[in-house]
């Protein structure tokens, strides 16, 4: 058995524990009641609803389509040779600036010159034969007319003359070809530009076959173009002549400009994505743009400068009847919608203590701003919505409600 003093101490300790628990429970109940009362008290504070208005302002209105593309020269020529031979001299290299008609390479001419001399000798030989047969033919023709020679002898003479004539003409043609081939041994630049590729070395043999042997690629870097791939969803808005801006990774701080010169109708499909090629021309006087760069382009499919603009919300605003004492303009009578033209839209304008609906002529829109072409008075305040952000609702903000909507009975 426990001593009497120990039993008393144990009993007092239990009583103290129950007292502490009761105090803590009471304090928690008070705090919970305060937490419930405060929001309810806050809901009773309401602010006045305000009408939001804007004035038309001048600005630039645009709508754009973005795409990526590759830069290339507007004019690029592969320079080759039509004759077989050994490269004797090269007068241009990579990045060489050349002009139209400038000599840029030569093929060894020994064989070509001998071919020309051989052709010349054939011409002279054929001419001698031709002259001889022509003389015989004219003589036999006169004798045959007097019936001094037989028909056989005359026909033989005429045949020899025609064969000699054909051989002479062929020899002349061979001479022209040999001379032309000799000229082909000298390679000239066909355009003004820069050599961006050289395919041969001195001493290398080039063989002319079905395809012309390529020696150089010369590009006109003064005029460049971007071959951009535009998505099928946007291609309907892209037209020739539209303004374009683009940037390249080589010069991230520079914005280049150009214009659409061609919309190609041939589609390209890759990974089930259909795109169309759009050609954008741009000038390149300082030669910063070079072939092969990737360009991020922006095509301005709609662009209006210094236009009168209003938010799109102004054309979808619908006034509501405000309660008495709200201090809001009173909506007037709406316009007859059957009398609104196809190029007009309606909006509400504040005039004194009233809201008046007006029809205005509209132009382009980019989904955020709309161009106003006429019908809006200068300095007019156009209603765009009600500012009820300061109103404390007794409902959870699960949906948008009118600030003037009546509350359910029993709600403060």
mmCIF file of C-alpha atoms in Angstrom:
data_model
loop_
_atom_site.group_PDB
_atom_site.id
_atom_site.type_symbol
_atom_site.label_atom_id
_atom_site.label_comp_id
_atom_site.label_asym_id
_atom_site.label_seq_id
_atom_site.Cartn_x
_atom_site.Cartn_y
_atom_site.Cartn_z
ATOM 1 C CA UNK A 1 0.000 0.000 0.000
ATOM 2 C CA UNK A 2 1.080 3.632 -0.772
ATOM 3 C CA UNK A 3 1.559 6.001 2.106
ATOM 4 C CA UNK A 4 -1.213 8.554 2.724
ATOM 5 C CA UNK A 5 1.007 11.563 1.760
ATOM 6 C CA UNK A 6 1.903 10.014 -1.594
ATOM 7 C CA UNK A 7 -1.783 9.374 -2.404
ATOM 8 C CA UNK A 8 -2.650 12.999 -1.769
ATOM 9 C CA UNK A 9 0.140 14.274 -4.007
ATOM 10 C CA UNK A 10 -0.950 11.982 -6.839
ATOM 11 C CA UNK A 11 -4.555 13.177 -6.532
ATOM 12 C CA UNK A 12 -3.519 16.842 -6.619
ATOM 13 C CA UNK A 13 -1.408 16.250 -9.714
ATOM 14 C CA UNK A 14 -4.362 14.727 -11.593
ATOM 15 C CA UNK A 15 -6.600 17.657 -10.645
ATOM 16 C CA UNK A 16 -3.999 20.147 -11.939
ATOM 17 C CA UNK A 17 -3.752 18.291 -15.263
ATOM 18 C CA UNK A 18 -7.523 18.449 -15.785
ATOM 19 C CA UNK A 19 -7.440 22.199 -15.060
ATOM 20 C CA UNK A 20 -4.743 22.795 -17.703
ATOM 21 C CA UNK A 21 -6.651 20.798 -20.315
ATOM 22 C CA UNK A 22 -9.841 22.795 -19.640
ATOM 23 C CA UNK A 23 -7.993 26.109 -20.008
ATOM 24 C CA UNK A 24 -6.371 25.135 -23.319
ATOM 25 C CA UNK A 25 -9.684 23.855 -24.726
ATOM 26 C CA UNK A 26 -11.434 27.103 -23.751
ATOM 27 C CA UNK A 27 -8.702 29.204 -25.408
ATOM 28 C CA UNK A 28 -8.941 27.221 -28.688
ATOM 29 C CA UNK A 29 -12.736 27.700 -28.770
ATOM 30 C CA UNK A 30 -12.327 31.479 -28.368
ATOM 31 C CA UNK A 31 -9.744 31.671 -31.178
ATOM 32 C CA UNK A 32 -11.933 29.593 -33.530
ATOM 33 C CA UNK A 33 -14.941 31.834 -32.839
ATOM 34 C CA UNK A 34 -12.845 34.932 -33.608
ATOM 35 C CA UNK A 35 -11.621 33.404 -36.879
ATOM 36 C CA UNK A 36 -15.227 32.822 -37.964
ATOM 37 C CA UNK A 37 -16.520 36.230 -36.898
ATOM 38 C CA UNK A 38 -13.787 38.333 -38.554
ATOM 39 C CA UNK A 39 -14.455 37.267 -42.223
ATOM 40 C CA UNK A 40 -18.193 37.705 -41.647
ATOM 41 C CA UNK A 41 -17.586 41.197 -40.306
ATOM 42 C CA UNK A 42 -15.324 41.924 -43.307
ATOM 43 C CA UNK A 43 -18.049 40.886 -45.728
ATOM 44 C CA UNK A 44 -20.226 43.684 -44.469
ATOM 45 C CA UNK A 45 -17.800 46.331 -45.882
ATOM 46 C CA UNK A 46 -18.668 47.128 -49.481
ATOM 47 C CA UNK A 47 -17.184 49.642 -51.925
ATOM 48 C CA UNK A 48 -18.940 51.494 -54.741
ATOM 49 C CA UNK A 49 -18.944 49.937 -58.242
ATOM 50 C CA UNK A 50 -17.111 52.035 -60.853
ATOM 51 C CA UNK A 51 -17.567 52.226 -64.614
ATOM 52 C CA UNK A 52 -14.326 51.718 -66.547
ATOM 53 C CA UNK A 53 -13.940 53.988 -69.573
ATOM 54 C CA UNK A 54 -11.225 54.620 -72.175
ATOM 55 C CA UNK A 55 -10.581 57.162 -74.885
ATOM 56 C CA UNK A 56 -9.528 56.286 -78.413
ATOM 57 C CA UNK A 57 -5.783 56.657 -78.841
ATOM 58 C CA UNK A 58 -3.513 56.793 -81.865
ATOM 59 C CA UNK A 59 -1.065 53.998 -82.436
ATOM 60 C CA UNK A 60 0.167 51.323 -84.775
ATOM 61 C CA UNK A 61 -1.961 48.237 -85.336
ATOM 62 C CA UNK A 62 -0.435 45.046 -86.658
ATOM 63 C CA UNK A 63 -0.968 41.317 -86.915
ATOM 64 C CA UNK A 64 1.945 39.023 -87.607
ATOM 65 C CA UNK A 65 2.872 35.525 -88.712
ATOM 66 C CA UNK A 66 6.169 34.027 -87.578
ATOM 67 C CA UNK A 67 8.299 31.407 -89.285
ATOM 68 C CA UNK A 68 11.889 30.296 -89.760
ATOM 69 C CA UNK A 69 13.875 30.095 -92.966
ATOM 70 C CA UNK A 70 17.302 29.933 -94.555
ATOM 71 C CA UNK A 71 19.180 32.756 -96.233
ATOM 72 C CA UNK A 72 20.474 32.336 -99.745
ATOM 73 C CA UNK A 73 21.647 34.554 -102.553
ATOM 74 C CA UNK A 74 18.945 35.845 -104.872
ATOM 75 C CA UNK A 75 21.306 35.135 -107.802
ATOM 76 C CA UNK A 76 23.790 32.270 -107.606
ATOM 77 C CA UNK A 77 25.602 30.831 -110.649
ATOM 78 C CA UNK A 78 27.643 27.640 -110.982
ATOM 79 C CA UNK A 79 30.517 28.454 -113.363
ATOM 80 C CA UNK A 80 31.847 25.516 -115.353
ATOM 81 C CA UNK A 81 33.591 24.498 -118.558
ATOM 82 C CA UNK A 82 32.323 22.785 -121.669
ATOM 83 C CA UNK A 83 35.722 21.415 -122.727
ATOM 84 C CA UNK A 84 37.982 18.714 -121.344
ATOM 85 C CA UNK A 85 41.418 19.725 -120.190
ATOM 86 C CA UNK A 86 43.817 20.480 -117.348
ATOM 87 C CA UNK A 87 43.335 23.548 -115.137
ATOM 88 C CA UNK A 88 46.271 25.782 -116.007
ATOM 89 C CA UNK A 89 45.567 28.955 -114.017
ATOM 90 C CA UNK A 90 43.103 30.110 -111.373
ATOM 91 C CA UNK A 91 42.594 33.854 -110.949
ATOM 92 C CA UNK A 92 39.905 33.746 -108.226
ATOM 93 C CA UNK A 93 39.640 32.035 -104.864
ATOM 94 C CA UNK A 94 37.142 31.778 -102.019
ATOM 95 C CA UNK A 95 35.594 35.186 -101.119
ATOM 96 C CA UNK A 96 37.114 36.852 -104.204
ATOM 97 C CA UNK A 97 35.026 39.765 -105.457
ATOM 98 C CA UNK A 98 34.568 39.428 -109.218
ATOM 99 C CA UNK A 99 32.818 41.444 -111.898
ATOM 100 C CA UNK A 100 30.899 40.319 -114.952
ATOM 101 C CA UNK A 101 33.288 39.386 -117.785
ATOM 102 C CA UNK A 102 36.362 39.057 -115.537
ATOM 103 C CA UNK A 103 38.793 36.220 -116.380
ATOM 104 C CA UNK A 104 38.795 33.824 -113.430
ATOM 105 C CA UNK A 105 40.418 30.608 -114.779
ATOM 106 C CA UNK A 106 42.185 29.079 -117.789
ATOM 107 C CA UNK A 107 42.385 25.540 -119.123
ATOM 108 C CA UNK A 108 45.596 24.357 -120.795
ATOM 109 C CA UNK A 109 45.243 25.290 -124.496
ATOM 110 C CA UNK A 110 47.797 23.159 -126.351
ATOM 111 C CA UNK A 111 45.381 20.460 -127.487
ATOM 112 C CA UNK A 112 42.614 22.941 -128.190
ATOM 113 C CA UNK A 113 44.915 25.119 -130.306
ATOM 114 C CA UNK A 114 46.052 22.072 -132.286
ATOM 115 C CA UNK A 115 42.421 21.126 -132.857
ATOM 116 C CA UNK A 116 41.833 24.600 -134.258
ATOM 117 C CA UNK A 117 44.821 24.383 -136.588
ATOM 118 C CA UNK A 118 43.696 20.951 -137.776
ATOM 119 C CA UNK A 119 40.238 22.328 -138.459
ATOM 120 C CA UNK A 120 41.733 25.235 -140.366
ATOM 121 C CA UNK A 121 43.767 22.831 -142.533
ATOM 122 C CA UNK A 122 40.655 20.768 -143.208
ATOM 123 C CA UNK A 123 38.852 23.894 -144.326
ATOM 124 C CA UNK A 124 41.619 24.806 -146.746
ATOM 125 C CA UNK A 125 41.773 21.272 -148.148
ATOM 126 C CA UNK A 126 38.024 21.091 -148.529
ATOM 127 C CA UNK A 127 38.014 24.480 -150.239
ATOM 128 C CA UNK A 128 40.540 23.323 -152.852
ATOM 129 C CA UNK A 129 38.469 20.254 -153.605
ATOM 130 C CA UNK A 130 35.309 22.330 -153.688
ATOM 131 C CA UNK A 131 36.792 24.877 -156.124
ATOM 132 C CA UNK A 132 38.087 22.069 -158.407
ATOM 133 C CA UNK A 133 34.750 20.220 -158.506
ATOM 134 C CA UNK A 134 32.899 23.496 -159.019
ATOM 135 C CA UNK A 135 35.009 24.291 -162.078
ATOM 136 C CA UNK A 136 34.466 20.811 -163.519
ATOM 137 C CA UNK A 137 30.753 20.995 -162.859
ATOM 138 C CA UNK A 138 30.380 24.348 -164.635
ATOM 139 C CA UNK A 139 32.387 23.087 -167.635
ATOM 140 C CA UNK A 140 30.469 19.814 -167.894
ATOM 141 C CA UNK A 141 27.207 21.673 -167.514
ATOM 142 C CA UNK A 142 28.001 23.785 -170.579
ATOM 143 C CA UNK A 143 29.129 20.739 -172.571
ATOM 144 C CA UNK A 144 26.029 18.787 -171.577
ATOM 145 C CA UNK A 145 23.841 21.614 -172.748
ATOM 146 C CA UNK A 146 25.435 21.269 -176.191
ATOM 147 C CA UNK A 147 25.124 17.450 -175.955
ATOM 148 C CA UNK A 148 28.872 17.055 -176.187
ATOM 149 C CA UNK A 149 29.006 14.750 -173.136
ATOM 150 C CA UNK A 150 26.736 12.003 -171.944
ATOM 151 C CA UNK A 151 24.202 12.301 -169.176
ATOM 152 C CA UNK A 152 26.242 9.895 -167.039
ATOM 153 C CA UNK A 153 29.351 12.085 -167.185
ATOM 154 C CA UNK A 154 27.322 15.171 -166.304
ATOM 155 C CA UNK A 155 25.581 13.498 -163.346
ATOM 156 C CA UNK A 156 28.933 12.245 -162.043
ATOM 157 C CA UNK A 157 30.387 15.728 -162.244
ATOM 158 C CA UNK A 158 27.419 17.215 -160.404
ATOM 159 C CA UNK A 159 27.639 14.538 -157.702
ATOM 160 C CA UNK A 160 31.336 15.255 -157.099
ATOM 161 C CA UNK A 161 30.557 18.948 -156.828
ATOM 162 C CA UNK A 162 27.785 18.468 -154.248
ATOM 163 C CA UNK A 163 29.940 16.111 -152.140
ATOM 164 C CA UNK A 164 32.811 18.587 -152.186
ATOM 165 C CA UNK A 165 30.482 21.413 -151.250
ATOM 166 C CA UNK A 166 29.123 19.480 -148.253
ATOM 167 C CA UNK A 167 32.650 18.562 -147.122
ATOM 168 C CA UNK A 168 33.692 22.196 -147.367
ATOM 169 C CA UNK A 169 30.718 23.341 -145.259
ATOM 170 C CA UNK A 170 31.448 20.641 -142.663
ATOM 171 C CA UNK A 171 35.078 21.705 -142.448
ATOM 172 C CA UNK A 172 33.972 25.287 -141.853
ATOM 173 C CA UNK A 173 31.631 24.162 -139.056
ATOM 174 C CA UNK A 174 34.419 22.106 -137.470
ATOM 175 C CA UNK A 175 36.631 25.162 -137.533
ATOM 176 C CA UNK A 176 33.973 27.256 -135.757
ATOM 177 C CA UNK A 177 33.578 24.569 -133.097
ATOM 178 C CA UNK A 178 37.332 24.279 -132.564
ATOM 179 C CA UNK A 179 37.615 28.047 -132.232
ATOM 180 C CA UNK A 180 34.723 28.104 -129.762
ATOM 181 C CA UNK A 181 36.278 25.321 -127.700
ATOM 182 C CA UNK A 182 39.487 27.300 -127.569
ATOM 183 C CA UNK A 183 37.522 30.260 -126.247
ATOM 184 C CA UNK A 184 35.947 28.015 -123.629
ATOM 185 C CA UNK A 185 39.434 27.420 -122.253
ATOM 186 C CA UNK A 186 39.185 30.911 -120.753
ATOM 187 C CA UNK A 187 36.590 31.031 -117.974
ATOM 188 C CA UNK A 188 34.891 34.389 -117.332
ATOM 189 C CA UNK A 189 32.574 35.450 -114.532
ATOM 190 C CA UNK A 190 28.958 35.651 -115.761
ATOM 191 C CA UNK A 191 27.798 38.051 -112.990
ATOM 192 C CA UNK A 192 29.034 40.557 -110.444
ATOM 193 C CA UNK A 193 29.430 38.811 -107.126
ATOM 194 C CA UNK A 194 31.599 36.931 -104.668
ATOM 195 C CA UNK A 195 33.122 33.485 -105.056
ATOM 196 C CA UNK A 196 31.530 31.345 -102.352
ATOM 197 C CA UNK A 197 32.838 27.996 -103.619
ATOM 198 C CA UNK A 198 35.862 26.754 -105.608
ATOM 199 C CA UNK A 199 35.738 23.128 -106.728
ATOM 200 C CA UNK A 200 39.101 22.657 -108.539
ATOM 201 C CA UNK A 201 42.852 23.078 -108.117
ATOM 202 C CA UNK A 202 45.589 23.976 -110.601
ATOM 203 C CA UNK A 203 46.654 20.834 -112.480
ATOM 204 C CA UNK A 204 43.355 19.078 -111.992
ATOM 205 C CA UNK A 205 41.749 17.550 -115.065
ATOM 206 C CA UNK A 206 38.164 18.493 -115.766
ATOM 207 C CA UNK A 207 36.135 16.247 -118.022
ATOM 208 C CA UNK A 208 33.222 17.581 -120.022
ATOM 209 C CA UNK A 209 30.454 15.026 -120.402
ATOM 210 C CA UNK A 210 26.676 15.205 -120.166
ATOM 211 C CA UNK A 211 27.011 17.697 -117.297
ATOM 212 C CA UNK A 212 29.181 20.789 -117.329
ATOM 213 C CA UNK A 213 32.169 20.436 -115.000
ATOM 214 C CA UNK A 214 31.690 22.949 -112.159
ATOM 215 C CA UNK A 215 34.643 25.169 -111.232
ATOM 216 C CA UNK A 216 33.190 27.998 -109.129
ATOM 217 C CA UNK A 217 29.978 29.109 -107.472
ATOM 218 C CA UNK A 218 29.518 32.867 -107.620
ATOM 219 C CA UNK A 219 26.759 34.586 -105.638
ATOM 220 C CA UNK A 220 25.405 38.107 -105.687
ATOM 221 C CA UNK A 221 25.472 38.987 -101.971
ATOM 222 C CA UNK A 222 24.076 42.482 -102.568
ATOM 223 C CA UNK A 223 20.620 40.926 -102.929
ATOM 224 C CA UNK A 224 19.637 38.102 -100.599
ATOM 225 C CA UNK A 225 16.456 36.159 -99.997
ATOM 226 C CA UNK A 226 15.012 34.097 -97.163
ATOM 227 C CA UNK A 227 13.299 30.832 -98.035
ATOM 228 C CA UNK A 228 10.873 30.522 -95.107
ATOM 229 C CA UNK A 229 8.561 27.634 -94.213
ATOM 230 C CA UNK A 230 5.132 28.978 -93.220
ATOM 231 C CA UNK A 231 2.593 26.745 -91.504
ATOM 232 C CA UNK A 232 -0.551 25.825 -93.421
ATOM 233 C CA UNK A 233 -2.687 27.562 -90.774
ATOM 234 C CA UNK A 234 -1.035 30.914 -91.574
ATOM 235 C CA UNK A 235 -0.327 30.686 -95.306
ATOM 236 C CA UNK A 236 -3.750 32.061 -96.235
ATOM 237 C CA UNK A 237 -2.852 35.435 -94.704
ATOM 238 C CA UNK A 238 0.512 35.801 -96.452
ATOM 239 C CA UNK A 239 0.483 37.920 -99.625
ATOM 240 C CA UNK A 240 3.109 39.236 -102.024
ATOM 241 C CA UNK A 241 4.386 42.676 -101.008
ATOM 242 C CA UNK A 242 3.861 42.336 -97.249
ATOM 243 C CA UNK A 243 6.469 43.867 -94.942
ATOM 244 C CA UNK A 244 8.830 41.442 -93.185
ATOM 245 C CA UNK A 245 11.374 41.790 -90.396
ATOM 246 C CA UNK A 246 13.829 39.076 -89.397
ATOM 247 C CA UNK A 247 16.851 38.395 -87.254
ATOM 248 C CA UNK A 248 19.765 35.970 -87.452
ATOM 249 C CA UNK A 249 21.789 34.447 -84.660
ATOM 250 C CA UNK A 250 24.996 35.930 -86.073
ATOM 251 C CA UNK A 251 23.696 39.461 -85.349
ATOM 252 C CA UNK A 252 21.110 39.108 -82.556
ATOM 253 C CA UNK A 253 20.879 42.864 -81.963
ATOM 254 C CA UNK A 254 20.112 43.804 -85.576
ATOM 255 C CA UNK A 255 16.655 43.663 -87.144
ATOM 256 C CA UNK A 256 16.726 43.241 -90.929
ATOM 257 C CA UNK A 257 13.852 44.165 -93.207
ATOM 258 C CA UNK A 258 12.469 42.754 -96.435
ATOM 259 C CA UNK A 259 9.267 42.012 -98.311
ATOM 260 C CA UNK A 260 7.417 38.947 -99.568
ATOM 261 C CA UNK A 261 8.158 38.397 -103.265
ATOM 262 C CA UNK A 262 6.706 34.930 -103.799
ATOM 263 C CA UNK A 263 4.356 32.453 -102.116
ATOM 264 C CA UNK A 264 5.072 29.005 -103.529
ATOM 265 C CA UNK A 265 2.087 26.693 -103.781
ATOM 266 C CA UNK A 266 4.018 23.441 -103.549
ATOM 267 C CA UNK A 267 3.523 21.974 -100.038
ATOM 268 C CA UNK A 268 6.124 20.216 -97.922
ATOM 269 C CA UNK A 269 5.005 17.600 -95.388
ATOM 270 C CA UNK A 270 7.237 16.517 -92.531
ATOM 271 C CA UNK A 271 6.029 14.662 -89.429
ATOM 272 C CA UNK A 272 2.424 15.353 -90.525
ATOM 273 C CA UNK A 273 3.133 19.108 -90.518
ATOM 274 C CA UNK A 274 2.364 20.869 -93.806
ATOM 275 C CA UNK A 275 4.324 24.006 -94.671
ATOM 276 C CA UNK A 276 4.683 26.242 -97.722
ATOM 277 C CA UNK A 277 7.753 28.115 -98.937
ATOM 278 C CA UNK A 278 7.593 31.895 -98.829
ATOM 279 C CA UNK A 279 10.372 33.922 -100.478
ATOM 280 C CA UNK A 280 11.417 37.140 -98.723
ATOM 281 C CA UNK A 281 13.738 39.512 -100.591
ATOM 282 C CA UNK A 282 16.131 41.814 -98.743
ATOM 283 C CA UNK A 283 19.042 44.078 -99.642
ATOM 284 C CA UNK A 284 22.490 43.369 -98.215
ATOM 285 C CA UNK A 285 24.797 46.296 -99.050
ATOM 286 C CA UNK A 286 27.243 45.621 -96.203
ATOM 287 C CA UNK A 287 27.337 41.835 -96.877
ATOM 288 C CA UNK A 288 26.533 40.937 -93.279
ATOM 289 C CA UNK A 289 24.031 38.353 -94.438
ATOM 290 C CA UNK A 290 25.628 35.261 -95.938
ATOM 291 C CA UNK A 291 24.111 32.103 -97.453
ATOM 292 C CA UNK A 292 23.071 29.401 -95.017
ATOM 293 C CA UNK A 293 22.154 31.556 -92.005
ATOM 294 C CA UNK A 294 18.930 30.677 -90.197
ATOM 295 C CA UNK A 295 16.473 33.577 -90.086
ATOM 296 C CA UNK A 296 13.574 34.042 -87.660
ATOM 297 C CA UNK A 297 11.075 36.053 -89.672
ATOM 298 C CA UNK A 298 7.975 38.051 -88.768
ATOM 299 C CA UNK A 299 5.530 38.713 -91.596
ATOM 300 C CA UNK A 300 3.184 41.665 -91.036
ATOM 301 C CA UNK A 301 -0.001 40.303 -92.591
ATOM 302 C CA UNK A 302 -1.848 43.410 -91.384
ATOM 303 C CA UNK A 303 -0.235 46.748 -90.582
ATOM 304 C CA UNK A 304 -1.855 50.146 -89.959
ATOM 305 C CA UNK A 305 0.158 53.214 -88.999
ATOM 306 C CA UNK A 306 -1.098 56.099 -86.798
ATOM 307 C CA UNK A 307 -4.609 54.632 -86.442
ATOM 308 C CA UNK A 308 -7.347 55.467 -83.919
ATOM 309 C CA UNK A 309 -7.577 52.440 -81.657
ATOM 310 C CA UNK A 310 -10.001 51.087 -79.069
ATOM 311 C CA UNK A 311 -9.845 47.890 -76.988
ATOM 312 C CA UNK A 312 -11.918 45.006 -78.329
ATOM 313 C CA UNK A 313 -13.768 44.949 -74.983
ATOM 314 C CA UNK A 314 -15.439 48.275 -75.889
ATOM 315 C CA UNK A 315 -17.479 46.540 -78.595
ATOM 316 C CA UNK A 316 -18.678 43.706 -76.338
ATOM 317 C CA UNK A 317 -19.667 45.877 -73.334
ATOM 318 C CA UNK A 318 -23.292 45.579 -72.230
ATOM 319 C CA UNK A 319 -24.620 48.104 -69.654
ATOM 320 C CA UNK A 320 -26.667 47.008 -66.647
ATOM 321 C CA UNK A 321 -29.245 48.847 -64.588
ATOM 322 C CA UNK A 322 -27.492 50.216 -61.508
ATOM 323 C CA UNK A 323 -29.261 50.474 -58.128
ATOM 324 C CA UNK A 324 -30.221 53.893 -56.842
ATOM 325 C CA UNK A 325 -27.374 55.856 -55.328
ATOM 326 C CA UNK A 326 -24.692 53.916 -57.204
ATOM 327 C CA UNK A 327 -23.593 57.073 -59.044
ATOM 328 C CA UNK A 328 -23.301 55.300 -62.414
ATOM 329 C CA UNK A 329 -24.474 56.621 -65.818
ATOM 330 C CA UNK A 330 -27.953 55.459 -66.768
ATOM 331 C CA UNK A 331 -28.077 53.384 -70.009
ATOM 332 C CA UNK A 332 -30.086 54.909 -72.820
ATOM 333 C CA UNK A 333 -32.149 53.235 -75.502
ATOM 334 C CA UNK A 334 -30.144 50.745 -77.636
ATOM 335 C CA UNK A 335 -29.826 51.281 -81.386
ATOM 336 C CA UNK A 336 -31.822 49.299 -83.907
ATOM 337 C CA UNK A 337 -29.395 46.539 -84.907
ATOM 338 C CA UNK A 338 -31.049 46.138 -88.300
ATOM 339 C CA UNK A 339 -29.805 49.601 -89.257
ATOM 340 C CA UNK A 340 -26.164 48.870 -88.414
ATOM 341 C CA UNK A 341 -23.982 48.606 -91.542
ATOM 342 C CA UNK A 342 -21.668 45.660 -92.203
ATOM 343 C CA UNK A 343 -18.575 47.788 -91.546
ATOM 344 C CA UNK A 344 -19.970 49.237 -88.311
ATOM 345 C CA UNK A 345 -20.001 48.124 -84.704
ATOM 346 C CA UNK A 346 -21.762 49.540 -81.669
ATOM 347 C CA UNK A 347 -20.319 50.789 -78.394
ATOM 348 C CA UNK A 348 -21.498 52.813 -75.392
ATOM 349 C CA UNK A 349 -20.288 56.376 -74.793
ATOM 350 C CA UNK A 350 -20.623 58.332 -71.544
ATOM 351 C CA UNK A 351 -22.474 61.614 -72.083
ATOM 352 C CA UNK A 352 -23.035 63.379 -68.783
ATOM 353 C CA UNK A 353 -24.943 61.010 -66.509
ATOM 354 C CA UNK A 354 -26.063 58.769 -69.351
ATOM 355 C CA UNK A 355 -24.711 55.949 -71.453
ATOM 356 C CA UNK A 356 -25.470 56.439 -75.164
ATOM 357 C CA UNK A 357 -25.027 53.681 -77.726
ATOM 358 C CA UNK A 358 -23.308 54.760 -80.941
ATOM 359 C CA UNK A 359 -22.397 53.044 -84.210
ATOM 360 C CA UNK A 360 -18.835 53.569 -85.434
ATOM 361 C CA UNK A 361 -17.047 52.541 -88.621
ATOM 362 C CA UNK A 362 -14.325 50.013 -87.850
ATOM 363 C CA UNK A 363 -11.310 48.800 -89.780
ATOM 364 C CA UNK A 364 -8.701 46.176 -89.000
ATOM 365 C CA UNK A 365 -8.391 44.304 -85.709
ATOM 366 C CA UNK A 366 -5.705 42.118 -84.184
ATOM 367 C CA UNK A 367 -7.870 40.591 -81.455
ATOM 368 C CA UNK A 368 -6.766 43.104 -78.825
ATOM 369 C CA UNK A 369 -7.270 46.488 -80.487
ATOM 370 C CA UNK A 370 -9.683 47.572 -83.226
ATOM 371 C CA UNK A 371 -9.212 50.447 -85.641
ATOM 372 C CA UNK A 372 -11.926 53.130 -85.613
ATOM 373 C CA UNK A 373 -12.355 54.870 -88.957
ATOM 374 C CA UNK A 374 -15.234 57.196 -88.142
ATOM 375 C CA UNK A 375 -18.373 57.935 -86.097
ATOM 376 C CA UNK A 376 -16.652 58.438 -82.739
ATOM 377 C CA UNK A 377 -16.674 62.004 -81.304
ATOM 378 C CA UNK A 378 -13.295 63.441 -80.327
ATOM 379 C CA UNK A 379 -12.446 62.859 -76.661
ATOM 380 C CA UNK A 380 -15.392 60.498 -76.146
ATOM 381 C CA UNK A 381 -15.273 58.282 -73.070
ATOM 382 C CA UNK A 382 -16.100 54.744 -74.165
ATOM 383 C CA UNK A 383 -17.334 52.217 -71.600
ATOM 384 C CA UNK A 384 -15.424 48.937 -71.456
ATOM 385 C CA UNK A 385 -16.676 47.334 -68.219
ATOM 386 C CA UNK A 386 -17.521 47.629 -64.551
ATOM 387 C CA UNK A 387 -14.805 47.716 -61.912
ATOM 388 C CA UNK A 388 -16.202 45.530 -59.138
ATOM 389 C CA UNK A 389 -12.864 44.270 -57.865
ATOM 390 C CA UNK A 390 -13.394 46.137 -54.564
ATOM 391 C CA UNK A 391 -16.805 44.584 -53.886
ATOM 392 C CA UNK A 392 -16.666 41.791 -51.290
ATOM 393 C CA UNK A 393 -19.065 39.035 -52.211
ATOM 394 C CA UNK A 394 -20.610 36.600 -49.757
ATOM 395 C CA UNK A 395 -20.009 33.823 -52.269
ATOM 396 C CA UNK A 396 -16.794 32.051 -53.102
ATOM 397 C CA UNK A 397 -15.145 33.445 -56.280
ATOM 398 C CA UNK A 398 -16.011 30.389 -58.313
ATOM 399 C CA UNK A 399 -17.658 32.346 -61.152
ATOM 400 C CA UNK A 400 -18.130 35.843 -62.497
ATOM 401 C CA UNK A 401 -21.341 37.608 -61.345
ATOM 402 C CA UNK A 402 -22.794 41.046 -61.895
ATOM 403 C CA UNK A 403 -22.072 43.599 -59.132
ATOM 404 C CA UNK A 404 -25.758 44.529 -59.263
ATOM 405 C CA UNK A 405 -27.140 40.997 -58.869
ATOM 406 C CA UNK A 406 -29.417 40.564 -55.764
ATOM 407 C CA UNK A 407 -28.192 38.436 -52.891
ATOM 408 C CA UNK A 408 -29.937 35.381 -51.512
ATOM 409 C CA UNK A 409 -32.191 35.954 -48.482
ATOM 410 C CA UNK A 410 -30.419 35.683 -45.147
ATOM 411 C CA UNK A 411 -27.063 36.804 -46.589
ATOM 412 C CA UNK A 412 -25.398 39.923 -45.244
#
